[in-house]
PDB file of C-alpha atoms in Angstrom:
ATOM      1  CA  MET A   1       0.000   0.000   0.000  1.00  0.00           C
ATOM      2  CA  SER A   2       1.428   3.401  -0.922  1.00  0.00           C
ATOM      3  CA  ALA A   3       1.770   6.214   1.580  1.00  0.00           C
ATOM      4  CA  THR A   4      -0.465   9.243   1.340  1.00  0.00           C
ATOM      5  CA  SER A   5       1.327  12.557   0.850  1.00  0.00           C
ATOM      6  CA  VAL A   6       0.524  15.362   3.275  1.00  0.00           C
ATOM      7  CA  GLN A   7       2.794  17.929   1.621  1.00  0.00           C
ATOM      8  CA  PHE A   8      -0.076  19.960   0.169  1.00  0.00           C
ATOM      9  CA  THR A   9      -2.209  19.985   3.308  1.00  0.00           C
ATOM     10  CA  VAL A  10       0.759  20.954   5.503  1.00  0.00           C
ATOM     11  CA  ALA A  11       1.608  23.777   3.081  1.00  0.00           C
ATOM     12  CA  ALA A  12      -2.047  24.881   3.112  1.00  0.00           C
ATOM     13  CA  HIS A  13      -2.033  24.787   6.932  1.00  0.00           C
ATOM     14  CA  ILE A  14       1.074  26.989   7.039  1.00  0.00           C
ATOM     15  CA  MET A  15      -0.376  29.422   4.513  1.00  0.00           C
ATOM     16  CA  ALA A  16      -3.714  29.564   6.358  1.00  0.00           C
ATOM     17  CA  ALA A  17      -1.880  30.448   9.592  1.00  0.00           C
ATOM     18  CA  LEU A  18       0.087  33.177   7.817  1.00  0.00           C
ATOM     19  CA  GLY A  19      -3.126  34.456   6.210  1.00  0.00           C
ATOM     20  CA  PHE A  20      -5.095  34.322   9.459  1.00  0.00           C
ATOM     21  CA  PHE A  21      -2.422  36.355  11.257  1.00  0.00           C
ATOM     22  CA  ARG A  22      -1.697  38.546   8.220  1.00  0.00           C
ATOM     23  CA  GLY A  23       0.763  41.333   8.974  1.00  0.00           C
ATOM     24  CA  LYS A  24       2.463  39.432  11.788  1.00  0.00           C
ATOM     25  CA  GLU A  25       5.722  37.571  11.389  1.00  0.00           C
ATOM     26  CA  ILE A  26       5.328  33.976  12.535  1.00  0.00           C
ATOM     27  CA  ARG A  27       8.236  31.805  13.596  1.00  0.00           C
ATOM     28  CA  SER A  28       8.637  28.337  12.096  1.00  0.00           C
ATOM     29  CA  ALA A  29       8.505  26.820  15.593  1.00  0.00           C
ATOM     30  CA  THR A  30       5.060  28.374  16.091  1.00  0.00           C
ATOM     31  CA  LEU A  31       3.929  27.031  12.710  1.00  0.00           C
ATOM     32  CA  ALA A  32       5.293  23.565  13.547  1.00  0.00           C
ATOM     33  CA  GLU A  33       3.363  23.682  16.821  1.00  0.00           C
ATOM     34  CA  SER A  34       0.179  24.625  14.951  1.00  0.00           C
ATOM     35  CA  VAL A  35       0.628  21.815  12.423  1.00  0.00           C
ATOM     36  CA  ASN A  36       1.745  19.505  15.237  1.00  0.00           C
ATOM     37  CA  ALA A  37       4.511  18.282  12.952  1.00  0.00           C
ATOM     38  CA  ASP A  38       8.270  17.985  13.036  1.00  0.00           C
ATOM     39  CA  PRO A  39       9.817  21.491  12.752  1.00  0.00           C
ATOM     40  CA  THR A  40      12.207  20.251  10.057  1.00  0.00           C
ATOM     41  CA  PHE A  41       9.282  19.168   7.847  1.00  0.00           C
ATOM     42  CA  VAL A  42       7.600  22.545   8.375  1.00  0.00           C
ATOM     43  CA  ARG A  43      10.829  24.395   7.492  1.00  0.00           C
ATOM     44  CA  LYS A  44      11.124  22.315   4.299  1.00  0.00           C
ATOM     45  CA  SER A  45       7.555  23.260   3.422  1.00  0.00           C
ATOM     46  CA  LEU A  46       8.326  26.918   4.129  1.00  0.00           C
ATOM     47  CA  SER A  47      11.369  26.676   1.880  1.00  0.00           C
ATOM     48  CA  LYS A  48       9.215  25.407  -1.007  1.00  0.00           C
ATOM     49  CA  LEU A  49       6.636  28.154  -0.407  1.00  0.00           C
ATOM     50  CA  SER A  50       9.439  30.716  -0.343  1.00  0.00           C
ATOM     51  CA  LYS A  51      10.975  29.422  -3.602  1.00  0.00           C
ATOM     52  CA  ALA A  52       7.526  29.729  -5.199  1.00  0.00           C
ATOM     53  CA  GLY A  53       7.355  33.361  -4.087  1.00  0.00           C
ATOM     54  CA  LEU A  54       4.401  32.866  -1.730  1.00  0.00           C
ATOM     55  CA  VAL A  55       6.206  33.657   1.534  1.00  0.00           C
ATOM     56  CA  ILE A  56       9.199  35.611   2.719  1.00  0.00           C
ATOM     57  CA  THR A  57      11.205  33.818   5.364  1.00  0.00           C
ATOM     58  CA  THR A  58      13.989  35.291   7.433  1.00  0.00           C
ATOM     59  CA  ARG A  59      16.474  32.953   9.056  1.00  0.00           C
ATOM     60  CA  GLY A  60      18.178  32.945  12.387  1.00  0.00           C
ATOM     61  CA  LYS A  61      17.158  33.165  16.022  1.00  0.00           C
ATOM     62  CA  ASN A  62      14.408  35.687  15.309  1.00  0.00           C
ATOM     63  CA  GLY A  63      13.543  34.253  11.896  1.00  0.00           C
ATOM     64  CA  ALA A  64       9.927  34.358  10.828  1.00  0.00           C
ATOM     65  CA  SER A  65       7.658  34.112   7.803  1.00  0.00           C
ATOM     66  CA  THR A  66       5.051  36.346   6.184  1.00  0.00           C
ATOM     67  CA  LEU A  67       2.966  36.204   2.998  1.00  0.00           C
ATOM     68  CA  THR A  68       4.323  38.001  -0.064  1.00  0.00           C
ATOM     69  CA  ARG A  69       0.862  39.084  -1.201  1.00  0.00           C
ATOM     70  CA  SER A  70      -2.678  39.206   0.063  1.00  0.00           C
ATOM     71  CA  PRO A  71      -4.617  35.985   0.678  1.00  0.00           C
ATOM     72  CA  GLU A  72      -7.073  37.080  -2.045  1.00  0.00           C
ATOM     73  CA  GLN A  73      -4.239  36.814  -4.577  1.00  0.00           C
ATOM     74  CA  ILE A  74      -3.134  33.291  -3.613  1.00  0.00           C
ATOM     75  CA  THR A  75      -5.048  30.217  -4.768  1.00  0.00           C
ATOM     76  CA  LEU A  76      -4.938  26.717  -3.405  1.00  0.00           C
ATOM     77  CA  LEU A  77      -3.480  25.724  -6.781  1.00  0.00           C
ATOM     78  CA  ASP A  78      -0.545  28.087  -6.131  1.00  0.00           C
ATOM     79  CA  ILE A  79       0.011  26.336  -2.804  1.00  0.00           C
ATOM     80  CA  TYR A  80      -0.437  22.859  -4.307  1.00  0.00           C
ATOM     81  CA  LYS A  81       2.142  23.538  -7.011  1.00  0.00           C
ATOM     82  CA  ALA A  82       4.566  25.127  -4.534  1.00  0.00           C
ATOM     83  CA  SER A  83       4.300  22.159  -2.168  1.00  0.00           C
ATOM     84  CA  ALA A  84       5.632  19.819  -4.860  1.00  0.00           C
ATOM     85  CA  ALA A  85       3.106  17.233  -3.746  1.00  0.00           C
ATOM     86  CA  PRO A  86       2.797  14.238  -6.036  1.00  0.00           C
ATOM     87  CA  LEU A  87      -0.088  14.064  -8.482  1.00  0.00           C
ATOM     88  CA  ALA A  88      -3.371  13.116  -6.879  1.00  0.00           C
ATOM     89  CA  PHE A  89      -3.695  10.112  -9.195  1.00  0.00           C
ATOM     90  CA  ALA A  90      -1.173   7.789 -10.795  1.00  0.00           C
ATOM     91  CA  ILE A  91      -1.000   4.628 -12.868  1.00  0.00           C
ATOM     92  CA  HIS A  92       0.578   1.674 -11.083  1.00  0.00           C
ATOM     93  CA  LYS A  93       3.982   0.500 -12.230  1.00  0.00           C
ATOM     94  CA  TYR A  94       3.407  -3.231 -11.945  1.00  0.00           C
ATOM     95  CA  PRO A  95       4.578  -5.164 -15.022  1.00  0.00           C
ATOM     96  CA  VAL A  96       2.041  -6.150 -17.644  1.00  0.00           C
ATOM     97  CA  GLU A  97       0.819  -9.741 -17.554  1.00  0.00           C
ATOM     98  CA  LYS A  98       0.874 -10.479 -21.294  1.00  0.00           C
ATOM     99  CA  ARG A  99      -1.726 -13.276 -21.054  1.00  0.00           C
ATOM    100  CA  CYS A 100      -4.318 -10.925 -19.557  1.00  0.00           C
ATOM    101  CA  PRO A 101      -6.237  -8.506 -21.825  1.00  0.00           C
ATOM    102  CA  ILE A 102      -6.994  -6.249 -18.853  1.00  0.00           C
ATOM    103  CA  SER A 103      -3.360  -6.023 -17.819  1.00  0.00           C
ATOM    104  CA  CYS A 104      -2.329  -5.315 -21.427  1.00  0.00           C
ATOM    105  CA  ASN A 105      -4.773  -2.438 -21.852  1.00  0.00           C
ATOM    106  CA  ILE A 106      -5.742  -0.892 -18.504  1.00  0.00           C
ATOM    107  CA  LYS A 107      -2.861   1.589 -18.223  1.00  0.00           C
ATOM    108  CA  GLY A 108      -3.626   3.145 -21.588  1.00  0.00           C
ATOM    109  CA  ARG A 109      -7.355   3.353 -20.876  1.00  0.00           C
ATOM    110  CA  MET A 110      -6.910   4.788 -17.383  1.00  0.00           C
ATOM    111  CA  SER A 111      -4.290   7.338 -18.400  1.00  0.00           C
ATOM    112  CA  SER A 112      -6.779   9.740 -19.998  1.00  0.00           C
ATOM    113  CA  VAL A 113      -9.291   9.240 -17.168  1.00  0.00           C
ATOM    114  CA  LEU A 114      -6.712  10.071 -14.529  1.00  0.00           C
ATOM    115  CA  LYS A 115      -5.468  13.091 -16.502  1.00  0.00           C
ATOM    116  CA  LYS A 116      -9.035  14.447 -16.649  1.00  0.00           C
ATOM    117  CA  ALA A 117      -9.464  13.847 -12.907  1.00  0.00           C
ATOM    118  CA  GLN A 118      -6.162  15.628 -12.121  1.00  0.00           C
ATOM    119  CA  ASN A 119      -7.177  18.579 -14.322  1.00  0.00           C
ATOM    120  CA  SER A 120     -10.557  18.797 -12.591  1.00  0.00           C
ATOM    121  CA  PHE A 121      -8.840  18.681  -9.179  1.00  0.00           C
ATOM    122  CA  GLU A 122      -6.435  21.473 -10.168  1.00  0.00           C
ATOM    123  CA  ASN A 123      -9.226  23.596 -11.706  1.00  0.00           C
ATOM    124  CA  THR A 124     -11.128  23.348  -8.424  1.00  0.00           C
ATOM    125  CA  LEU A 125      -8.060  24.419  -6.425  1.00  0.00           C
ATOM    126  CA  ASP A 126      -7.559  27.347  -8.811  1.00  0.00           C
ATOM    127  CA  ARG A 127     -11.022  28.703  -7.933  1.00  0.00           C
ATOM    128  CA  ILE A 128     -10.414  28.739  -4.163  1.00  0.00           C
ATOM    129  CA  THR A 129      -8.296  31.486  -2.643  1.00  0.00           C
ATOM    130  CA  LEU A 130      -6.386  31.481   0.596  1.00  0.00           C
ATOM    131  CA  ALA A 131      -8.775  34.251   1.668  1.00  0.00           C
ATOM    132  CA  ASP A 132     -11.695  31.830   1.187  1.00  0.00           C
ATOM    133  CA  VAL A 133     -10.017  29.272   3.453  1.00  0.00           C
ATOM    134  CA  VAL A 134      -9.089  31.859   6.095  1.00  0.00           C
ATOM    135  CA  GLY A 135     -12.635  33.248   5.977  1.00  0.00           C
ATOM    136  CA  GLU A 136     -14.102  29.794   6.612  1.00  0.00           C
ATOM    137  CA  ILE A 137     -11.667  29.288   9.507  1.00  0.00           C
ATOM    138  CA  ARG A 138     -12.707  32.630  11.001  1.00  0.00           C
ATOM    139  CA  GLN A 139     -16.383  31.622  10.672  1.00  0.00           C
ATOM    140  CA  ALA A 140     -15.776  28.270  12.328  1.00  0.00           C
ATOM    141  CA  SER A 141     -13.809  29.916  15.163  1.00  0.00           C
ATOM    142  CA  ARG A 142     -16.697  32.129  16.275  1.00  0.00           C
TER     143      ARG A 142
END
């Protein structure tokens, strides 16, 4: 059984925290506490978000992170791409069993289906902003 990637959801968590506390610099240790994850994993996620131009991170004892633009200008697709998470769907890599017509043909048939599903997933993420997520969090926190 393959492991499920949490790279995107951790990146979204980090970005939601930065959006929720917009204007404040937040330390990676505080973000790691919020995610309840290893600080090294959170710093790696921050590095990816920084390379994508979504956050500014300062290093050192007083290092912290902030968003580079408003939450209204950042989509979940931006965060998904920055997180370098694997595709949501993939074709298995098991060898073809040449005596089986299913095994010989399933990868080709499923390839276009999975591509359409991935495109639909990404189109949905592109329509949701970080501001939408932060707004829903604010609503739920009341």
